[in-house]
Structure formats: structure tokens, C-alpha cells
Amino acid sequence: MISRDLFDSYQLLTKWNLKREKLRQAFTVYAGMERENWKNIGVDKVTFDVKEIRDQLIPVLHKDQISSFSTQNIKAWAIHLVEKTKEALLDTVLPFNENEVSFLECLEYHKEIRPEFISADPAFCRRISDHPLLQWRIQSREVKNKG
């Protein structure tokens, strides 16, 4: 996981008061857009590299975000971020529930966008059905399966 993604995920999942249902919907739709198979999404992907955090994340943080820039303190801080992010992921968006799996399986195996599996909101369902990346994902899978 890229250090900024780790920090952003930690902030969103632990510091913001987001609507859980909406977050799950967004996470599920995003999983359907990903090139990587949604079945491979898991908390084991939440990792860090001390050098990357020191070189790419620390310079853009406010100085009160981390008390010391020593490698040992950065590592301890990153371990805390990873642990809390994993806990929040498991509490908020993972594992996928039965309806979310149905939505993702329809995309993958049937080349159908079926947002009604994850929402009863007609406006949301229209936006998801018309989403260009999901449309492209279905078309690219059709071409891949024909070839």
C-alpha cells in the first residue's frame, strides 16, 4: 500500500463520521472497477515501507501528526496506522456481504451491472449502471473472453 493511501485510509476510516452503508456501496463499486480481482482484496494488503513513509508521506504532513522523525518512531507510528486501518476495514467494509458478492459476481461472470444488489435508491442505481469505467470493464471482459 502506498504510504499516502495508508494515511488517507486511516483518516477516513477512523477520524471521519462517514455513513457506513454509503461507504460500503462505494467500496464495493470501486472493487468492481479495479483491474485486480475483487476476491484478492483483503486487510493483508495494508502494509507500509518506512523509507516511503519518511520520503513521501512525512514531508506533506502537518508537523503535529507525528512526534519524531526517527526511523524507530516512524515504524511504530506506521504499525499503529496499519493496525487501526485493518480494524476499521474489517469493521466497516470487509468482508463483502452476500449482496455485494452478488453485485461483483454479476460484473465478473455475467458482464452485468446490477446495482440493485447493493442499493434500492433509483438515482444511485442509474449512476452506477451508467458509470463509464464499469461499462468499459464489462466490454473489456467480453472481448477478453471471446479472444
mmCIF file with all atom_site columns, C-alpha atoms in Angstrom, residues 3-4 7-8 52-69:
data_model
loop_
_atom_site.group_PDB
_atom_site.id
_atom_site.type_symbol
_atom_site.label_atom_id
_atom_site.label_alt_id
_atom_site.label_comp_id
_atom_site.label_asym_id
_atom_site.label_entity_id
_atom_site.label_seq_id
_atom_site.pdbx_PDB_ins_code
_atom_site.Cartn_x
_atom_site.Cartn_y
_atom_site.Cartn_z
_atom_site.occupancy
_atom_site.B_iso_or_equiv
_atom_site.pdbx_formal_charge
_atom_site.auth_seq_id
_atom_site.auth_comp_id
_atom_site.auth_asym_id
_atom_site.auth_atom_id
_atom_site.pdbx_PDB_model_num
ATOM 1  C CA . SER A 1 3  ? 2.064  5.495  2.236  1.00 0.00 ? 3  SER A CA 1
ATOM 2  C CA . ARG A 1 4  ? -0.331 8.311  1.369  1.00 0.00 ? 4  ARG A CA 1
ATOM 3  C CA . PHE A 1 7  ? -2.655 7.587  5.817  1.00 0.00 ? 7  PHE A CA 1
ATOM 4  C CA . ASP A 1 8  ? -5.778 8.642  3.895  1.00 0.00 ? 8  ASP A CA 1
ATOM 5  C CA . GLU A 1 52 ? 8.457  5.513  1.600  1.00 0.00 ? 52 GLU A CA 1
ATOM 6  C CA . ILE A 1 53 ? 6.658  6.988  4.608  1.00 0.00 ? 53 ILE A CA 1
ATOM 7  C CA . ARG A 1 54 ? 9.714  9.064  5.513  1.00 0.00 ? 54 ARG A CA 1
ATOM 8  C CA . ASP A 1 55 ? 10.307 10.237 1.919  1.00 0.00 ? 55 ASP A CA 1
ATOM 9  C CA . GLN A 1 56 ? 6.775  10.637 0.554  1.00 0.00 ? 56 GLN A CA 1
ATOM 10 C CA . LEU A 1 57 ? 4.308  10.999 3.423  1.00 0.00 ? 57 LEU A CA 1
ATOM 11 C CA . ILE A 1 58 ? 6.099  12.806 6.252  1.00 0.00 ? 58 ILE A CA 1
ATOM 12 C CA . PRO A 1 59 ? 7.010  15.834 4.078  1.00 0.00 ? 59 PRO A CA 1
ATOM 13 C CA . VAL A 1 60 ? 3.327  16.549 3.361  1.00 0.00 ? 60 VAL A CA 1
ATOM 14 C CA . LEU A 1 61 ? 2.028  16.056 6.901  1.00 0.00 ? 61 LEU A CA 1
ATOM 15 C CA . HIS A 1 62 ? 1.468  18.763 9.449  1.00 0.00 ? 62 HIS A CA 1
ATOM 16 C CA . LYS A 1 63 ? 4.287  18.554 11.993 1.00 0.00 ? 63 LYS A CA 1
ATOM 17 C CA . ASP A 1 64 ? 1.942  17.614 14.844 1.00 0.00 ? 64 ASP A CA 1
ATOM 18 C CA . GLN A 1 65 ? 0.861  14.397 13.053 1.00 0.00 ? 65 GLN A CA 1
ATOM 19 C CA . ILE A 1 66 ? 3.996  12.555 14.199 1.00 0.00 ? 66 ILE A CA 1
ATOM 20 C CA . SER A 1 67 ? 6.128  13.442 17.190 1.00 0.00 ? 67 SER A CA 1
ATOM 21 C CA . SER A 1 68 ? 9.534  12.351 15.907 1.00 0.00 ? 68 SER A CA 1
ATOM 22 C CA . PHE A 1 69 ? 11.076 11.571 12.555 1.00 0.00 ? 69 PHE A CA 1
#
